[in-house]
Amino acid sequence: MAESHDAVDVIRTKRDGHPLDDDQIDWVVDAYTRGAVADEQMSALAMAILIRGMDRREIARWTAAMIASGERMDFSSLSRPTSDKHSTGGVGDKITLPLAPLVAACGVAVPQLSGRGLGHTGGTLDKLESIPGWQASLSKEAMMEQLESVGVVVCAAGSGLAPADKKLYALRDVTGTVEAIPLIASSIMSKKIAEGTGSLVLDVKVGSGAFMKELDDARELAETMVALGEDAGVHTVALLTDMSTPLGLTAGNALEVRESVEVLAGGGPGDVVELTLALAREMLIGAGRSDVDPAEKLADGSAMDVWRAMIAAQGGDPDGTLPVARESEVLRADSDGVLSRLDALSVGVAAWRLGAGRARQGEAVQAGAGVEIHAKHGDPVRAGEPLLTLHTDTPERFERALAALQDAVDIHADAPPARDVVIDRVPATT
Ligand code: URA
C-alpha cells in the first residue's frame, strides 16, 4: 500500500522550523510503529524536535497518536475512584512503595503500572523484586481483582500500552534525544492516559539527580504534562520536588524497600515521609477524597496493612528477609563541620556502579547493592565519621563507585540554608 506521506518531507518540515500538521503527526507515529518509517528517519526527526521544539497542538496530537498506537485500559467499573502518581525519576526515590498502599488505605484505588530502571535512577519493579517471591507480571483480570480487593496494584506495564512510545523511547535512549521536553511529556502522558487512571499526580524532579537540572525546564515539563492530562480529561497536578540530593537515607533496591517499610511503620527519614504525605494529599484531592487525612492512615497502621496485603497478593512474603549484599565499604568525613552538599547524581551513579542499576535493558540487578547515607544536608559531622556505606556482592565494583563519589560531598563550618523537598505546585493553587 502506498504511504500517504514521505518521511523525508516530515523531517524537513521540522528541521526547517515549521510545525508538523495533524496528518503528518498521525502518519509518522503510526508508520514508525508499523516499521514503514526507519529508525534512522525517526532519529533524525527526534533530533529536529529536540532542537526546534513543538507547540502545544503538536504535542497534544503526538501524544494522542502514541495513545492510539495501542490499547487503553478502563477502571471505571471499580467501586472506588482511581488515582496514580508518576515520578520523572530520582536517586533514592522509593516514594511509590509507601505512597501507593497509603492512598489505597484512604479509599482510593491505585493502579501503578511501573517500569524497570535504566541508568542511575532505580525502577520501582526492581525494588519490589528484592522481596522474596514477589511477582511483577499480572494478567489484566488479576490486576482488576487485586484493585477491587486490596485497592492497589504495582505491576509491570503490559506491552500493549502505547507501543509507539516503547519503540521511540529505546531509540531516543541511544541517539541523545531523551531530553526533548515535547518528547518526554508525550512519552509519559501517553502511557498514563492509556492506563486509564481517573486522576494523576506528577512528581517532577529538579536537580543534579534528575532529567531536569534547572527549575525553569522542570516547570515547563510540568506545565506541558498538566495541560496534556487536563486536555485528555484526566485531573492532573504536578509537584516540583528537589533532586539535588538523594531522597531518604538509601539508594538501592532492597535498601529502599527496608526504608519504605520503616515509613509505613511510622518512622523513616523526614523527607521521605514529607513527600509521601504531600503526594498522597494531592492524589486524594484529585480523586475527590480530600476529607481523608493520610497522616492518620500512616500513623494508625492501615497503610502498613494494605502494604502487607499488596505484597502477599503478588506472591511476596511481607515478613521475608530482604537480601543483604556480601561486601561493604565505608566512606568517611575528611573534616569537622556541617554537611552542606551530598550530590544526588554522584550517589545515583555510585549505586548503579555497585550493581543496583543496569546499563542496558534486560540486564540483571543486584538486590542488596547500593548506598546507605549516614549524614544528610545540614547535619553536623566529625572527621573520620562514616558518611556513606557502599554495598555490593562484587567488590571489584568499589573502585569505580568510589570514583563517582569523589566530588559528591562538601563539608563547611557554617550551616547551609534549609532546603524544601516540595519546591512548587503546578497549577499554583488547589
Ligand atoms: N520517562 C518516560 O517514560 N519517558 C521519557 O521520555 C522520559 C522518562
Coordinates of C-alpha atoms and ligand atoms in Angstrom, one line a residue:
M1 CA 0.0 0.0 0.0
A2 CA 1.3 3.4 -0.9
E3 CA 2.1 5.6 2.1
S4 CA 0.2 8.9 2.4
H5 CA 3.3 10.9 3.4
D6 CA 7.1 10.8 2.9
A7 CA 9.3 10.6 6.0
V8 CA 11.9 12.9 4.5
D9 CA 9.3 15.6 3.9
V10 CA 8.2 15.3 7.6
I11 CA 11.8 15.5 8.8
R12 CA 12.5 18.6 6.6
T13 CA 9.4 20.3 7.8
K14 CA 10.6 20.1 11.4
R15 CA 14.2 20.6 10.5
D16 CA 13.3 23.9 8.9
G17 CA 11.4 25.1 12.0
H18 CA 7.8 24.6 10.8
P19 CA 5.1 23.0 12.8
L20 CA 4.0 19.5 11.8
D21 CA 0.3 19.3 10.8
D22 CA -2.0 16.8 12.4
D23 CA -1.9 14.4 9.4
Q24 CA 1.9 14.4 9.3
I25 CA 2.0 13.5 13.1
D26 CA -0.7 10.8 12.9
W27 CA 1.1 9.3 9.9
V28 CA 4.7 9.4 11.2
V29 CA 3.8 7.9 14.6
D30 CA 1.7 5.1 13.0
A31 CA 4.2 4.4 10.2
Y32 CA 7.1 4.2 12.7
T33 CA 5.2 1.8 14.9
R34 CA 4.4 -0.4 11.7
G35 CA 8.1 -0.3 10.6
A36 CA 7.3 1.9 7.5
V37 CA 9.5 4.7 8.8
A38 CA 13.1 3.5 9.5
D39 CA 14.9 4.0 12.8
E40 CA 17.4 6.4 11.2
Q41 CA 14.5 8.6 9.9
M42 CA 12.8 8.7 13.3
S43 CA 16.2 9.5 14.9
A44 CA 16.5 12.5 12.6
L45 CA 13.0 13.6 13.4
A46 CA 13.6 13.2 17.1
M47 CA 16.7 15.4 16.9
A48 CA 14.8 18.0 14.8
I49 CA 12.1 18.1 17.5
L50 CA 14.8 18.4 20.3
I51 CA 16.3 21.4 18.5
R52 CA 13.2 23.1 17.1
G53 CA 10.6 22.2 19.8
M54 CA 6.9 21.6 19.3
D55 CA 3.9 23.8 20.0
R56 CA 1.0 22.8 22.3
R57 CA -1.2 21.5 19.5
E58 CA 1.7 19.4 18.1
I59 CA 2.5 17.9 21.5
A60 CA -1.2 17.0 22.1
R61 CA -1.5 15.4 18.7
W62 CA 1.7 13.5 19.1
T63 CA 0.5 12.2 22.5
A64 CA -2.9 11.2 21.0
A65 CA -1.1 9.4 18.2
M66 CA 1.0 7.4 20.6
I67 CA -2.0 6.5 22.7
A68 CA -3.8 5.3 19.5
S69 CA -0.9 3.0 18.7
G70 CA -2.0 0.6 21.4
E71 CA -4.8 -0.4 23.8
R72 CA -6.5 1.7 26.6
M73 CA -7.3 0.4 30.0
D74 CA -10.6 1.2 31.8
F75 CA -11.0 1.2 35.5
S76 CA -14.5 2.8 35.5
S77 CA -16.1 -0.4 36.7
L78 CA -14.2 -0.3 40.0
S79 CA -16.2 0.6 43.1
R80 CA -13.7 3.4 44.1
P81 CA -12.2 6.3 42.3
T82 CA -8.6 5.8 40.9
S83 CA -5.5 7.9 41.2
D84 CA -1.9 7.3 40.0
K85 CA 1.4 9.0 40.6
H86 CA 4.3 9.3 38.2
S87 CA 7.8 10.4 39.1
T88 CA 10.2 11.6 36.4
G89 CA 12.9 9.6 38.4
G90 CA 15.4 10.4 41.0
V91 CA 18.0 8.9 43.3
G92 CA 16.6 7.1 46.4
D93 CA 13.1 7.8 45.0
K94 CA 11.2 4.9 46.7
I95 CA 8.1 7.0 47.3
T96 CA 5.7 4.8 45.3
L97 CA 6.3 2.0 47.9
P98 CA 4.8 3.7 50.9
L99 CA 2.6 6.1 48.9
A100 CA 0.5 3.5 46.8
P101 CA -0.7 1.5 49.9
L102 CA -1.2 4.7 51.9
V103 CA -3.6 6.2 49.3
A104 CA -5.4 2.8 48.9
A105 CA -5.8 2.8 52.7
C106 CA -7.6 6.2 52.3
G107 CA -10.2 4.6 50.0
V108 CA -8.8 5.5 46.5
A109 CA -7.7 2.7 44.2
V110 CA -4.1 3.0 42.9
P111 CA -3.2 1.2 39.6
Q112 CA 0.5 1.7 39.4
L113 CA 1.9 0.4 36.1
S114 CA 5.7 0.7 36.6
G115 CA 8.9 0.1 34.9
R116 CA 12.4 -1.1 35.5
G117 CA 15.2 1.3 36.0
L118 CA 17.7 2.3 33.3
G119 CA 20.8 4.3 34.3
H120 CA 21.3 5.9 37.6
T121 CA 17.6 6.1 38.8
G122 CA 16.2 2.9 40.1
G123 CA 12.9 1.3 38.9
T124 CA 10.0 0.6 41.2
L125 CA 9.8 -3.0 40.0
D126 CA 13.5 -3.7 40.6
K127 CA 13.0 -2.5 44.2
L128 CA 9.9 -4.7 44.8
E129 CA 11.5 -7.7 43.2
S130 CA 14.0 -7.8 46.0
I131 CA 11.1 -9.1 48.2
P132 CA 11.3 -12.9 48.2
G133 CA 8.6 -14.3 45.9
W134 CA 7.1 -11.0 44.7
Q135 CA 5.9 -11.1 41.0
A136 CA 5.7 -8.0 38.8
S137 CA 3.7 -9.5 35.9
L138 CA -0.1 -9.8 36.3
S139 CA -2.9 -10.6 33.9
K140 CA -5.4 -7.8 33.4
E141 CA -8.0 -9.9 35.3
A142 CA -5.7 -10.4 38.2
M143 CA -4.9 -6.7 38.2
M144 CA -8.6 -5.7 38.3
E145 CA -9.4 -8.3 41.0
Q146 CA -6.5 -7.0 43.2
L147 CA -7.5 -3.4 42.7
E148 CA -11.0 -4.3 43.9
S149 CA -9.9 -6.5 46.9
V150 CA -6.7 -4.8 48.1
G151 CA -7.1 -1.4 46.5
V152 CA -3.7 -1.2 45.0
V153 CA -1.5 -2.9 42.4
V154 CA 2.0 -2.1 41.4
C155 CA 2.9 -4.2 38.4
A156 CA 4.7 -4.3 35.0
A157 CA 3.0 -2.3 32.3
G158 CA 2.0 -4.7 29.5
S159 CA 3.5 -4.2 26.1
G160 CA 0.0 -3.2 24.7
L161 CA 0.1 0.3 26.2
A162 CA 1.5 3.0 23.8
P163 CA 3.8 0.6 21.8
A164 CA 4.9 3.6 19.7
D165 CA 6.5 5.1 22.9
K166 CA 8.2 1.9 23.7
K167 CA 9.9 1.8 20.3
L168 CA 10.6 5.6 20.3
Y169 CA 12.0 5.7 23.9
A170 CA 14.5 2.9 23.1
L171 CA 15.6 4.9 20.0
R172 CA 15.9 8.2 22.0
D173 CA 18.0 6.5 24.6
V174 CA 20.7 5.7 22.0
T175 CA 20.5 8.9 19.9
G176 CA 20.9 11.6 22.5
T177 CA 17.3 12.7 22.2
V178 CA 15.8 11.8 25.6
E179 CA 16.0 15.4 26.9
A180 CA 13.4 17.0 24.5
I181 CA 10.6 18.3 26.6
P182 CA 7.8 17.6 24.0
L183 CA 9.1 14.0 23.7
I184 CA 9.4 13.4 27.5
A185 CA 5.9 14.9 28.1
S186 CA 4.2 12.9 25.4
S187 CA 6.1 9.8 26.3
I188 CA 5.0 9.9 30.0
M189 CA 1.5 11.2 29.4
S190 CA 0.6 8.8 26.5
K191 CA 1.3 5.9 28.9
K192 CA -0.6 7.4 31.8
I193 CA -3.6 8.4 29.8
A194 CA -3.7 5.0 28.1
E195 CA -3.5 3.4 31.5
G196 CA -6.9 4.9 32.3
T197 CA -6.4 6.5 35.7
G198 CA -9.1 9.0 36.7
S199 CA -6.6 11.4 38.2
L200 CA -2.8 11.8 38.2
V201 CA -0.2 13.4 40.3
L202 CA 3.2 14.1 38.7
D203 CA 6.4 14.3 40.8
V204 CA 8.7 16.3 38.5
K205 CA 12.2 16.2 39.9
V206 CA 14.7 19.0 39.6
G207 CA 18.4 19.0 40.4
S208 CA 21.6 17.1 39.6
G209 CA 20.0 13.6 40.0
A210 CA 17.0 14.4 37.7
F211 CA 16.4 14.7 34.0
M212 CA 15.7 18.4 34.5
K213 CA 18.7 20.1 36.2
E214 CA 17.1 23.6 36.1
L215 CA 13.9 24.8 37.7
D216 CA 12.6 26.6 34.6
D217 CA 12.9 23.4 32.5
A218 CA 11.2 21.3 35.2
R219 CA 8.4 23.9 35.3
E220 CA 8.0 23.8 31.5
L221 CA 7.8 20.0 31.6
A222 CA 5.3 20.0 34.4
E223 CA 3.1 22.6 32.7
T224 CA 3.2 20.7 29.4
M225 CA 2.2 17.4 31.1
V226 CA -0.5 19.0 33.2
A227 CA -2.0 20.6 30.1
L228 CA -1.9 17.2 28.2
G229 CA -3.6 15.5 31.2
E230 CA -6.3 18.1 31.5
D231 CA -7.0 18.1 27.7
A232 CA -7.5 14.3 27.9
G233 CA -10.0 14.6 30.8
V234 CA -7.5 13.3 33.5
H235 CA -7.4 15.6 36.6
T236 CA -3.6 16.3 36.7
V237 CA -1.4 18.2 39.1
A238 CA 2.4 18.3 39.3
L239 CA 4.7 18.9 42.3
L240 CA 8.2 20.2 41.5
T241 CA 10.5 18.5 44.0
D242 CA 14.1 18.7 45.0
M243 CA 16.5 16.1 43.5
S244 CA 19.8 17.9 44.1
T245 CA 20.4 15.4 47.0
P246 CA 19.1 11.8 47.4
L247 CA 15.7 11.2 48.9
G248 CA 15.9 9.5 52.3
L249 CA 18.9 7.5 53.5
T250 CA 19.2 4.7 51.0
A251 CA 19.7 4.2 47.2
G252 CA 19.5 0.6 46.1
N253 CA 16.7 -1.9 45.7
A254 CA 16.4 -3.9 49.0
L255 CA 17.8 -1.0 51.0
E256 CA 15.0 1.2 49.7
V257 CA 12.3 -1.4 50.5
R258 CA 13.6 -1.6 54.1
E259 CA 13.4 2.2 54.4
S260 CA 9.9 2.2 52.9
V261 CA 8.7 -0.3 55.4
E262 CA 10.1 1.9 58.2
V263 CA 8.0 4.8 56.8
L264 CA 4.9 2.5 56.8
A265 CA 5.7 1.6 60.4
G266 CA 5.5 5.2 61.4
G267 CA 9.3 6.0 61.2
G268 CA 11.7 6.6 58.3
P269 CA 13.5 9.8 57.2
G270 CA 11.7 13.1 57.4
D271 CA 12.0 14.0 53.7
V272 CA 10.5 10.6 52.5
V273 CA 7.6 11.0 54.9
E274 CA 7.0 14.6 53.9
L275 CA 7.0 13.9 50.2
T276 CA 4.8 10.8 50.6
L277 CA 2.2 12.8 52.5
A278 CA 2.4 15.7 50.1
L279 CA 1.8 13.4 47.1
A280 CA -0.9 11.4 49.0
R281 CA -2.8 14.7 49.7
E282 CA -2.7 15.6 46.0
M283 CA -3.9 12.2 44.9
L284 CA -6.8 12.3 47.4
I285 CA -7.8 15.8 46.2
G286 CA -7.7 14.6 42.6
A287 CA -9.9 11.6 43.4
G288 CA -12.4 13.7 45.4
R289 CA -11.4 12.3 48.8
S290 CA -9.7 15.3 50.4
D291 CA -11.8 14.6 53.5
V292 CA -9.4 11.8 54.5
D293 CA -6.1 12.6 56.3
P294 CA -3.3 10.4 55.0
A295 CA -1.1 11.2 58.1
E296 CA -3.7 9.4 60.2
K297 CA -3.7 6.3 58.0
L298 CA 0.1 6.2 58.2
A299 CA 0.0 6.6 62.0
D300 CA -2.7 4.0 62.7
G301 CA -1.1 1.2 60.7
S302 CA -3.8 1.0 58.0
A303 CA -1.2 1.8 55.2
M304 CA 1.0 -1.0 56.6
D305 CA -1.9 -3.4 56.5
V306 CA -2.5 -2.6 52.8
W307 CA 1.2 -2.9 52.0
R308 CA 1.3 -6.4 53.5
A309 CA -1.8 -7.4 51.6
M310 CA -0.4 -6.0 48.4
I311 CA 2.9 -7.8 48.7
A312 CA 1.2 -11.1 49.6
A313 CA -1.4 -10.8 46.7
Q314 CA 1.6 -10.7 44.3
G315 CA 3.3 -13.8 45.8
G316 CA 5.7 -12.0 48.1
D317 CA 6.4 -12.7 51.7
P318 CA 5.9 -9.4 53.7
D319 CA 7.9 -11.0 56.6
G320 CA 10.6 -12.4 54.3
T321 CA 14.2 -11.5 54.9
L322 CA 15.5 -8.9 52.4
P323 CA 18.7 -9.7 50.6
V324 CA 21.9 -8.1 52.0
A325 CA 25.0 -7.6 49.9
R326 CA 28.0 -9.7 50.8
E327 CA 30.6 -6.8 50.9
S328 CA 30.6 -3.3 52.2
E329 CA 32.9 -0.3 52.3
V330 CA 32.6 2.9 54.3
L331 CA 33.3 6.5 53.1
R332 CA 34.2 8.8 56.0
A333 CA 34.2 12.6 56.5
D334 CA 37.6 14.2 56.0
S335 CA 36.9 17.2 58.3
D336 CA 34.7 18.6 61.0
G337 CA 31.7 20.8 60.1
V338 CA 28.2 20.7 58.6
L339 CA 27.3 18.7 55.6
S340 CA 26.4 21.3 53.0
R341 CA 26.1 19.2 49.9
L342 CA 25.6 15.5 49.1
D343 CA 25.2 15.3 45.4
A344 CA 22.3 13.2 44.1
L345 CA 23.8 12.3 40.7
S346 CA 27.1 11.1 42.3
V347 CA 25.2 8.8 44.8
G348 CA 23.0 7.5 42.0
V349 CA 25.9 6.7 39.7
A350 CA 27.7 5.0 42.7
A351 CA 24.7 2.9 43.5
W352 CA 24.4 2.0 39.8
R353 CA 28.1 1.0 39.6
L354 CA 27.7 -1.1 42.7
G355 CA 25.2 -3.2 40.8
A356 CA 21.8 -1.7 41.9
G357 CA 21.1 -0.5 38.4
R358 CA 21.5 -1.6 34.8
A359 CA 23.3 -0.1 31.8
R360 CA 21.3 -2.0 29.2
Q361 CA 17.7 -3.1 29.1
G362 CA 17.3 -6.7 30.3
E363 CA 20.4 -6.8 32.5
A364 CA 20.0 -8.3 36.0
V365 CA 20.4 -6.1 39.0
Q366 CA 21.8 -6.9 42.5
A367 CA 19.0 -6.8 45.1
G368 CA 21.4 -5.9 48.0
A369 CA 23.6 -3.4 46.2
G370 CA 23.5 0.3 46.9
V371 CA 24.4 3.2 49.1
E372 CA 23.4 3.9 52.7
I373 CA 23.6 7.5 53.8
H374 CA 24.6 8.4 57.3
A375 CA 24.5 12.2 57.2
K376 CA 22.1 14.5 55.3
H377 CA 22.2 18.1 54.2
G378 CA 22.6 20.3 57.3
D379 CA 23.8 17.5 59.7
P380 CA 26.9 18.1 61.8
V381 CA 29.8 15.7 61.0
R382 CA 33.2 15.0 62.6
A383 CA 36.3 13.9 60.7
G384 CA 36.5 10.1 60.5
E385 CA 32.8 9.6 61.0
P386 CA 31.0 7.4 58.4
L387 CA 29.1 9.4 55.7
L388 CA 28.2 6.6 53.3
T389 CA 28.3 2.8 53.3
L390 CA 28.6 1.2 49.9
H391 CA 27.2 -2.3 49.4
T392 CA 27.7 -4.9 46.7
D393 CA 28.1 -8.6 46.0
T394 CA 31.0 -7.9 43.7
P395 CA 33.9 -6.0 45.5
E396 CA 35.7 -5.2 42.2
R397 CA 33.0 -2.6 41.8
F398 CA 34.0 -0.5 44.8
E399 CA 36.8 1.4 42.9
R400 CA 34.5 2.9 40.2
A401 CA 31.7 3.6 42.7
L402 CA 34.2 5.5 45.0
A403 CA 35.4 7.4 41.9
A404 CA 31.8 8.5 41.3
L405 CA 31.7 9.9 44.8
Q406 CA 35.0 11.8 44.6
D407 CA 33.3 15.3 44.5
A408 CA 30.0 14.3 46.0
V409 CA 30.3 15.9 49.4
D410 CA 31.0 19.4 50.8
I411 CA 31.6 20.0 54.5
H412 CA 31.6 23.6 55.7
A413 CA 31.9 25.4 59.0
D414 CA 28.5 27.1 58.7
A415 CA 25.1 25.5 58.4
P416 CA 23.7 25.7 54.8
P417 CA 20.3 27.3 54.2
A418 CA 17.5 24.8 54.8
R419 CA 16.1 23.0 51.7
D420 CA 12.4 22.3 50.9
V421 CA 11.6 18.9 49.4
V422 CA 8.5 20.3 47.6
I423 CA 9.6 23.4 45.7
D424 CA 6.3 24.3 43.9
R425 CA 3.0 23.1 42.5
V426 CA 1.6 23.2 39.0
P427 CA -1.0 24.7 38.9
A428 CA -0.1 27.0 41.7
T429 CA -3.2 26.6 43.9
T430 CA -5.7 23.9 44.7
Ligands
URA1 N1 10.2 8.6 31.3 C1 9.4 8.2 30.2 O1 8.6 7.4 30.4 N2 9.7 8.8 29.1 C2 10.6 9.7 28.9 O2 10.7 10.2 27.8 C3 11.4 10.1 30.0 C4 11.1 9.5 31.2

